[in-house]
Coordinates of C-alpha atoms in Angstrom, one line a residue:
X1 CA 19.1 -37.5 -15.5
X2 CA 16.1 -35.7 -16.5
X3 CA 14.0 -36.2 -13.1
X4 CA 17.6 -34.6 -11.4
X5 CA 17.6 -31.8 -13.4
X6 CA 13.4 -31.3 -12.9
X7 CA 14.4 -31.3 -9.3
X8 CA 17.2 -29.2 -9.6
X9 CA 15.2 -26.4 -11.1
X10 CA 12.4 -27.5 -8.9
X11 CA 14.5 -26.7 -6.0
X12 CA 15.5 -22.9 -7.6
X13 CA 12.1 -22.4 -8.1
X14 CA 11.2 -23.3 -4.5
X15 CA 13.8 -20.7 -3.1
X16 CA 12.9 -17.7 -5.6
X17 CA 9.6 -18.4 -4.2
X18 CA 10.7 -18.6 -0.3
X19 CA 12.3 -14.9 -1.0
X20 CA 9.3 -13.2 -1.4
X21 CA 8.1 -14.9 2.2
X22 CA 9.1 -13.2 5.4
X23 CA 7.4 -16.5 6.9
X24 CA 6.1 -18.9 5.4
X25 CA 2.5 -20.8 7.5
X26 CA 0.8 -23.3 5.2
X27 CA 2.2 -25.1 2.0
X28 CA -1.6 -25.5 1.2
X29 CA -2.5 -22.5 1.7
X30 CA -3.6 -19.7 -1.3
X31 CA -3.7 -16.2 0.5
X32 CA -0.6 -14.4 1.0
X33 CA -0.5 -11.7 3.7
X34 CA 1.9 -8.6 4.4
X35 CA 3.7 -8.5 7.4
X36 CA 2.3 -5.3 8.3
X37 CA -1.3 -7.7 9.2
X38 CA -1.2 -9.6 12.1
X39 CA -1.6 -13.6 11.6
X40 CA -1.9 -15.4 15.2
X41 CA 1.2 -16.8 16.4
X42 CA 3.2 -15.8 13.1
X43 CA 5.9 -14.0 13.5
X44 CA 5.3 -10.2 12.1
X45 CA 7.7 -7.4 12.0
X46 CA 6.5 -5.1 9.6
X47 CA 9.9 -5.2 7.8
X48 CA 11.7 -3.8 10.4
X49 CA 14.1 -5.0 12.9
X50 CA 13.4 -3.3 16.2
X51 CA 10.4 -5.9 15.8
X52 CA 12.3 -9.1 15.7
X53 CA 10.5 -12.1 16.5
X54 CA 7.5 -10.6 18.2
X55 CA 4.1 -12.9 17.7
X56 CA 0.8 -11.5 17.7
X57 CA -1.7 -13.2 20.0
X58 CA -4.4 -12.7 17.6
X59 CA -4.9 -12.2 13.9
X60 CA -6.3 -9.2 12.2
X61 CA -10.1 -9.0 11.5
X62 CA -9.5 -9.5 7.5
X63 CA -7.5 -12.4 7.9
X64 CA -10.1 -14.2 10.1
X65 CA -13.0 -13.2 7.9
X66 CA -11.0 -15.2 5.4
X67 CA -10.1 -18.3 7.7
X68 CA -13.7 -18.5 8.5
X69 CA -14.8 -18.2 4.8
X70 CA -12.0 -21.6 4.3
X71 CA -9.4 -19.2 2.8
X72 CA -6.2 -20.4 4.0
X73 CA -2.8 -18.2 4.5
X74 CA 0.0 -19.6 2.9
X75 CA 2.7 -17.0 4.5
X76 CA 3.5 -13.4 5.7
X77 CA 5.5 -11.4 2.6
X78 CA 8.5 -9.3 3.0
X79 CA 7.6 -5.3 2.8
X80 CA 9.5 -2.5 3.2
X81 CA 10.4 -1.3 6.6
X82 CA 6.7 -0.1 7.7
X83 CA 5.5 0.1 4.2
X84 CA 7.7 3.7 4.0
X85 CA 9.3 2.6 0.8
X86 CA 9.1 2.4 -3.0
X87 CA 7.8 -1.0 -3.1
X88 CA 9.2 -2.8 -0.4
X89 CA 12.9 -2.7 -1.5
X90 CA 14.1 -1.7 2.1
X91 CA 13.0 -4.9 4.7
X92 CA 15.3 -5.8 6.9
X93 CA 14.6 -9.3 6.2
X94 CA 14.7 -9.4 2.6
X95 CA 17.7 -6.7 1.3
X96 CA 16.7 -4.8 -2.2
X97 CA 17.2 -6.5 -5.9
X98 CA 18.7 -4.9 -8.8
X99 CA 15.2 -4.8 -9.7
X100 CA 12.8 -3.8 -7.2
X101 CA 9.9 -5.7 -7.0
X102 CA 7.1 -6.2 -4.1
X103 CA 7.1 -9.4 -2.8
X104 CA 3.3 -10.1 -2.3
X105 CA 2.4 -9.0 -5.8
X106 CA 5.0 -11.4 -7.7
X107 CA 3.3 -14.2 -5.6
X108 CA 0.3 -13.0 -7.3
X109 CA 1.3 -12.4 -10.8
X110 CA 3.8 -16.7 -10.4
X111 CA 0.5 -17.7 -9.5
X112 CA 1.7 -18.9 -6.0
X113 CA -1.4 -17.6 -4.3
X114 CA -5.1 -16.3 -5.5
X115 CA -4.5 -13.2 -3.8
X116 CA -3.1 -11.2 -1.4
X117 CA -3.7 -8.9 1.6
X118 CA -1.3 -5.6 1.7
X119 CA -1.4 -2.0 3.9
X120 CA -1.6 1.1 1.1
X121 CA -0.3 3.5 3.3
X122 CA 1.9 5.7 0.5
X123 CA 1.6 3.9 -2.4
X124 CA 4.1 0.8 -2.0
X125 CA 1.4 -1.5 -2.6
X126 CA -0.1 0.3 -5.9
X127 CA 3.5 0.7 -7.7
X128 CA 4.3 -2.8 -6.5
X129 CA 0.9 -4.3 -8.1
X130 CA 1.6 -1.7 -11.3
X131 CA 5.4 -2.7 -11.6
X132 CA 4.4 -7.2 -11.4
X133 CA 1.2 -6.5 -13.9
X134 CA -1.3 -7.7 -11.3
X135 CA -4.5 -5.8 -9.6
X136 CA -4.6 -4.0 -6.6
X137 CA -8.1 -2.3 -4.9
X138 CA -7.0 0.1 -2.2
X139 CA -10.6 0.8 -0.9
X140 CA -12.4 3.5 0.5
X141 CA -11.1 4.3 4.3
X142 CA -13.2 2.8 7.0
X143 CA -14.2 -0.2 4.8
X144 CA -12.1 -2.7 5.7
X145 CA -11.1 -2.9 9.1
X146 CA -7.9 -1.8 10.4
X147 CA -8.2 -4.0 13.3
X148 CA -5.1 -6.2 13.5
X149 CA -2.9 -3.5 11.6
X150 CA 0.8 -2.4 12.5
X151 CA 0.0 1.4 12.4
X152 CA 1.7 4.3 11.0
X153 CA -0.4 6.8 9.2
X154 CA -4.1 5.6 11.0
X155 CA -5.9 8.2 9.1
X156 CA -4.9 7.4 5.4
X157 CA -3.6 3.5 5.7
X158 CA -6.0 1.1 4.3
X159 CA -6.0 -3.2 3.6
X160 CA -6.6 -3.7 0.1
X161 CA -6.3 -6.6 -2.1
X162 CA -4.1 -8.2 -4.6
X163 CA -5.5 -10.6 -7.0
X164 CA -5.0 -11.3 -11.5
X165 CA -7.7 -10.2 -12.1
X166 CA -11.3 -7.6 -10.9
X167 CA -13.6 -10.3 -10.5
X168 CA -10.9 -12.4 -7.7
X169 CA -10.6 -8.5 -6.3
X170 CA -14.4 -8.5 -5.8
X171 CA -14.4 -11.4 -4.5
X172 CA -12.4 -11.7 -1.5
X173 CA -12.9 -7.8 -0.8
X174 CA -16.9 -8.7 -0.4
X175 CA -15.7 -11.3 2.3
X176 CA -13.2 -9.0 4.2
X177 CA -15.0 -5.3 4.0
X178 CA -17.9 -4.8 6.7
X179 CA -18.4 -3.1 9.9
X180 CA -16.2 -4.3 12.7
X181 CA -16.9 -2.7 16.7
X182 CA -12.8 -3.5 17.5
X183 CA -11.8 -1.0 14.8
X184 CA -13.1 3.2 15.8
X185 CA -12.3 3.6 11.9
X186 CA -14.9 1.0 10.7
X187 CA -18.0 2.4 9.6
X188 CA -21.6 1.5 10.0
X189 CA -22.0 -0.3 6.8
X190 CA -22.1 -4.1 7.2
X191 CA -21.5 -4.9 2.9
X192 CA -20.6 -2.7 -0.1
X193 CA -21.1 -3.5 -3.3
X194 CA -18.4 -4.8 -5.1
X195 CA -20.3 -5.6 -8.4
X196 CA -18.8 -6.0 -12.4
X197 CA -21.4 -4.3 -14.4
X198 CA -21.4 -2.6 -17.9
X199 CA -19.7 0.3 -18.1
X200 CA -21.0 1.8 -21.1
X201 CA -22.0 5.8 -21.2
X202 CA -19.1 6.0 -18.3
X203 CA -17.1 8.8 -18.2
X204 CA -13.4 8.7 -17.0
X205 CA -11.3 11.8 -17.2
X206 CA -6.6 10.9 -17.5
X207 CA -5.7 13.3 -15.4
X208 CA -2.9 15.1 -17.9
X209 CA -1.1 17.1 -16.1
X210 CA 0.3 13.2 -13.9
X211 CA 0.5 11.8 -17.3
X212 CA 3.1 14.5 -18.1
X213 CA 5.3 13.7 -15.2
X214 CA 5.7 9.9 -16.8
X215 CA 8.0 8.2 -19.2
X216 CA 6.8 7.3 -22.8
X217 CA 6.7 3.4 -22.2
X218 CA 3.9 4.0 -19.0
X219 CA 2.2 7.2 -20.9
X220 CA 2.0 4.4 -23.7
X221 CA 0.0 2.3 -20.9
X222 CA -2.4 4.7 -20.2
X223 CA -3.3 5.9 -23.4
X224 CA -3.6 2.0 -24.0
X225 CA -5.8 1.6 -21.7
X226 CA -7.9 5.1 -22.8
X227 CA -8.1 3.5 -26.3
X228 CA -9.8 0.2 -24.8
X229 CA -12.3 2.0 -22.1
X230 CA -13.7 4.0 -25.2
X231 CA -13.5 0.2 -27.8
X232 CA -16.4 0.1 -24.6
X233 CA -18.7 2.7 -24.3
X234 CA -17.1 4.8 -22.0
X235 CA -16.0 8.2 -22.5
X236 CA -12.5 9.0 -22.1
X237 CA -11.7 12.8 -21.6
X238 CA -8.4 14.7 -20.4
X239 CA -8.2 17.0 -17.7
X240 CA -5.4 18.6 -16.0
X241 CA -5.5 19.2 -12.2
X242 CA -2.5 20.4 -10.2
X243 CA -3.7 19.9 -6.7
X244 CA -1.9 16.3 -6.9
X245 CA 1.1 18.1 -5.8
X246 CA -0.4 20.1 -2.6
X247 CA -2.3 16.9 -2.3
X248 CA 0.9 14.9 -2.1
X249 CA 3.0 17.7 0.2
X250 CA 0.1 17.7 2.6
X251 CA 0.0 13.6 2.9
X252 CA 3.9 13.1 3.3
X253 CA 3.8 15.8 6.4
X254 CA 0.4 14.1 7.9
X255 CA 1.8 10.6 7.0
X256 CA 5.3 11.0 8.8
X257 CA 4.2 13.1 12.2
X258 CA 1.5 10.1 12.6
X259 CA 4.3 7.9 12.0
X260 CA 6.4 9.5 13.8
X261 CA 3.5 9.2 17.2
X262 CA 2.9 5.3 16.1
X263 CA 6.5 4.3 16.3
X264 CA 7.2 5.6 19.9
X265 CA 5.8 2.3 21.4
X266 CA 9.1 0.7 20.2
X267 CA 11.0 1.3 22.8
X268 CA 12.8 -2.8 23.9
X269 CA 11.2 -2.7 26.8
X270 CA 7.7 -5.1 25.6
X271 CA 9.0 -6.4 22.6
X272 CA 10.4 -6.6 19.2
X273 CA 14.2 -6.2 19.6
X274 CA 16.6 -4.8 22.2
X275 CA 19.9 -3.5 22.5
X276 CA 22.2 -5.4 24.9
X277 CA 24.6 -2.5 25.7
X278 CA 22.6 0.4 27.8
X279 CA 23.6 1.8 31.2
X280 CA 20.3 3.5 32.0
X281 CA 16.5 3.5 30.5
X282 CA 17.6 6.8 28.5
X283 CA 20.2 5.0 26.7
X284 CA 18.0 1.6 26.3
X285 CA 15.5 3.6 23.9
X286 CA 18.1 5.7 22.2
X287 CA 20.4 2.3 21.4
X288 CA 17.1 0.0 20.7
X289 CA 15.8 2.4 18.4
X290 CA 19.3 3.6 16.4
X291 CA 19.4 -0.2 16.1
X292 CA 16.5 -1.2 15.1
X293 CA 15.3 1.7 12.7
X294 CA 16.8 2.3 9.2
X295 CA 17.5 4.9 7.6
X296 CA 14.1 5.7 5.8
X297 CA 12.0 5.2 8.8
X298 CA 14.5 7.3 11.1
X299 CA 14.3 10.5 8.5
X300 CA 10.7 9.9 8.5
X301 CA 10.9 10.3 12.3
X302 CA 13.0 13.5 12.6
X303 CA 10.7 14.8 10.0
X304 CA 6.9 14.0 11.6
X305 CA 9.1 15.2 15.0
X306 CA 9.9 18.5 13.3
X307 CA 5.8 18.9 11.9
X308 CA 4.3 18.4 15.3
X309 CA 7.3 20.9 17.0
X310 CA 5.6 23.7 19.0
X311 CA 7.0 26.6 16.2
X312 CA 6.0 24.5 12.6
X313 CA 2.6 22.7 14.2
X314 CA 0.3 25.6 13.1
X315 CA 2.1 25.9 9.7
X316 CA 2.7 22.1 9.0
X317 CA 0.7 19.7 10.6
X318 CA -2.6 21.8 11.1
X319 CA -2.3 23.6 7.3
X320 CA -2.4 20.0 5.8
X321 CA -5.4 19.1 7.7
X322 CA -6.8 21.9 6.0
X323 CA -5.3 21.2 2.8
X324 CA -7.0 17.8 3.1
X325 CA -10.7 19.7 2.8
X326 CA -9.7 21.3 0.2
X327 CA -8.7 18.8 -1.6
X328 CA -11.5 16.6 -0.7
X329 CA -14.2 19.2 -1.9
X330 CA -11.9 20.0 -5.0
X331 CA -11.9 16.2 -6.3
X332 CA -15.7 15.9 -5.4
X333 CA -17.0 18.7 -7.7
X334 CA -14.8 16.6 -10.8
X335 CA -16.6 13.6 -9.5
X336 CA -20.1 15.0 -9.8
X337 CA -18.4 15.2 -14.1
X338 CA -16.8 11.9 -13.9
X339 CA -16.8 8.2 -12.9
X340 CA -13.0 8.1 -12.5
X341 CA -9.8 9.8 -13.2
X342 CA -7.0 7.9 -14.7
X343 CA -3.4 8.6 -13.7
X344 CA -0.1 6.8 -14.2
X345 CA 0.9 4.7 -10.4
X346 CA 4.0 5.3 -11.1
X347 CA 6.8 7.7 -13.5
X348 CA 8.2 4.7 -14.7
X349 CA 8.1 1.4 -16.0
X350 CA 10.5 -0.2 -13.4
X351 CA 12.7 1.0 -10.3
X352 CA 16.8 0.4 -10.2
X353 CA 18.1 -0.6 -7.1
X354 CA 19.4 2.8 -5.3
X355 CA 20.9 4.1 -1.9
X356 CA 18.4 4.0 1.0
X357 CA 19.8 7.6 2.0
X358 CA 18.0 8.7 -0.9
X359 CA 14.6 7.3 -0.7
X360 CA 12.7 9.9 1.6
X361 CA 13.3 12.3 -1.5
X362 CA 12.2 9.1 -4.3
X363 CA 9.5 8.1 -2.3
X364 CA 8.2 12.1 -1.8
X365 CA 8.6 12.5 -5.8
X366 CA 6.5 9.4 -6.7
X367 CA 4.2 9.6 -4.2
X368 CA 2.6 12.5 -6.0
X369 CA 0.8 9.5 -8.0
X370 CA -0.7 7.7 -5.1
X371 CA -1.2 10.8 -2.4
X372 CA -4.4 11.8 -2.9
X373 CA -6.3 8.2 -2.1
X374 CA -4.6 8.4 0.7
X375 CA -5.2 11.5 1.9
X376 CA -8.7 12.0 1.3
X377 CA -10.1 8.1 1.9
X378 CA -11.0 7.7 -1.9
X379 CA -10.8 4.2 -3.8
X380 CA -8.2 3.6 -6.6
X381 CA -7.9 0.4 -8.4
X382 CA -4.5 -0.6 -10.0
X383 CA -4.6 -2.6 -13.0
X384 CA -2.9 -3.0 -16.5
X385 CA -0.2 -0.8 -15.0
X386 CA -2.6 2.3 -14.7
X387 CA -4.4 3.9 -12.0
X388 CA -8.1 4.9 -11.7
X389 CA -9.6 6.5 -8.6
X390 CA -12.7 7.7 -7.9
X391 CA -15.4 8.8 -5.7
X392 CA -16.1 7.4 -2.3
X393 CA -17.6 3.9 -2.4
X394 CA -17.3 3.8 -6.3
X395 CA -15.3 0.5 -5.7
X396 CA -17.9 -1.3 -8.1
X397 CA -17.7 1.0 -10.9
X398 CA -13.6 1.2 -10.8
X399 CA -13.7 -2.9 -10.4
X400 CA -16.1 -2.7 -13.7
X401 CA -14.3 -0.7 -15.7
X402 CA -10.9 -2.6 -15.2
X403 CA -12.7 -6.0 -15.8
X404 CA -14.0 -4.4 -19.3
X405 CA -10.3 -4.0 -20.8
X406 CA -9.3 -7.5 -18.5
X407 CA -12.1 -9.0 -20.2
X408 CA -10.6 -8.0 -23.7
X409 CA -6.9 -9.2 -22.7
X410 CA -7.9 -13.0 -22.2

């Protein structure tokens, strides 16, 4: 009786797990990939319908670096419809919980896998890693190669890596980042250093005026996490800066017009899904795409449309290039003060379940927590719930200082 009811529960827990996978590759395997990255011969549709079924012919240049290195993938997770969501709540593979979750970070946090792979693109991946308790390095643009990617944003999206814990961060990001010629992103560097070292006499500045726009329970988190950085050495000051919300309005336009270009090429005509009922080539495109796209990723669309149209391009699109410099040179002078800036990831400490027709306006509101890595290339680390970003190829002293309050958790 007892060894029916193990495999009774055995069986639950075998299903909770499948959930999280939009495909699952190796039962052996311990590295968990979105299905935004291609894995050869895997089925990847980036969440989304319109890309049903269609199998890469090659993997992406992170995931071989790992094959090669004897990591093995255990299965493509479920995201969000192009990563455009909250944290993943809108696949059209896997429909939204009463509690959002993201499906590669509770793989991370069960213990299913040693880490993950994931596309930061607006922030899923951060409030999905803050939200399941786990770490997550979105690194400094050009790092990591892009190569293999389902693109949307090109200039701001980014692999970075799930893991428990800094050190398993450090370690598979020092086997995926390097120079690779197939990606016109990649820079010249061929390693970066992704060392844990003392962090005492470092200065990290919570960023007040992001702190304001969160609950008590994650304003608890960061001053948490404040209280153990200086039980360390480091200095722990508060600043307010503003320009997160310019920062933010500038991304979202810059993020949906690229969007908007990227997603052109799904048309039905090469692959992915198509519609069955067209009369003529006009009507196949318009009744692929009304099919195939929902309603987050169609808004984001008619938006990036309306950005790059000939009477809002000069103020829109080209004004938030613009903005991006400013902001760049902006967080560069606090980062000749300080080693980091500590934010909230997120306003809250969990996301209800909610009506997709809503989400371009709850994604734009908590976006304004994630935007600026995005937009300017910078790293940020997740971990303990909070947010720390900081100056280009700082990975090692961000990685540091969240392994000296990891360190005092175990």
């Amino acid at each position: 009786r007892d060894s029916v009811a193990s495999r009774g529960l055995g069986d639950v827990y075998k299903r909770q797990v499948m959930k999280y996978y939009a495909t699952k590759v190796s039962p052996k395997g311990n590295i968990a990939v979105d299905d935004t990255i291609l894995v050869k011969d895997v089925v990847t549709t980036a969440g989304s319908h319109i890309l049903d079924g269609f199998k890469p012919l090659f993997s992406a240049e992170a995931v071989t670096r790992l094959q090669e290195k004897g990591y093995t993938v255990a299965g493509k997770t479920n995201v969000g419809e192009f990563g455009l969501d909250l944290v993943g709540e809108f696949s059209y593979y896997a429909p939204q919980e009463e509690k959002l979750q993201g499906s590669a970070a509770t793989l991370v946090k069960n213990g299913d896998v040693e880490a993950a792979l994931g596309v930061d693109m607006n922030g899923s991946t951060r409030r999905a890693a803050a939200l399941a308790g786990v770490d997550f390095l979105k690194p400094t643009y050009g790092t990591v190669s892009r190569y293999g990617v389902i693109s949307c944003a090109a200039s701001g999206e980014q692999i970075g890596v799930y893991a428990k814990d800094a050190e398993k961060v450090a370690e598979i990001m020092s086997v995926i980042a390097g120079h690779d010629d197939k990606d016109g992103t990649s820079l010249k560097d061929e390693t970066y250093d992704y060392s844990i070292t003392d962090v005492k006499g470092k200065k990290v500045a919570i960023n007040k005026y992001l702190l304001d726009k969160a609950d008590d329970e994650t304003k608890a988190k960061v001053m948490e996490f404040a209280d153990s950085l200086r039980a360390n050495g480091v200095e722990v000051t508060e600043i307010s800066c503003d320009m997160v919300e310019i920062a933010n309005t500038a991304w979202q336009i810059l993020m949906c017009a690229e969007t908007c270009n990227n997603v052109s090429r799904y048309d039905g005509v090469k692959f992915g899904h198509r519609a069955k009922e067209y009369k003529n080539i006009d009507e196949l495109y318009v009744n692929t795409r009304t099919e195939g796209f929902n309603f987050l990723t169609k808004a984001v669309i008619l938006y990036g449309s309306d950005v790059l149209s000939k009477h809002r391009y000069k103020d829109c699109f080209d004004k938030s290039l613009r903005i991006r410099r400013v902001v760049a040179e902006g967080l560069q002078k606090a980062f000749e003060e300080f080693d980091a800036i500590l934010t909230p990831v997120c306003s809250k400490s969990k996301y209800e379940a909610y009506d997709i027709k809503d989400a371009f306006g709850k994604v734009f509101e908590e976006s304004v927590f994630t935007a600026v890595p995005n937009l300017i290339g910078i790293p940020a680390i997740v971990t303990n719930g909070v947010q720390l970003m900081g100056n280009h190829f700082s990975e090692s002293t961000l990685l540091s200082l969240a392994h000296s309050v990891e360190k005092e958790d175990k």
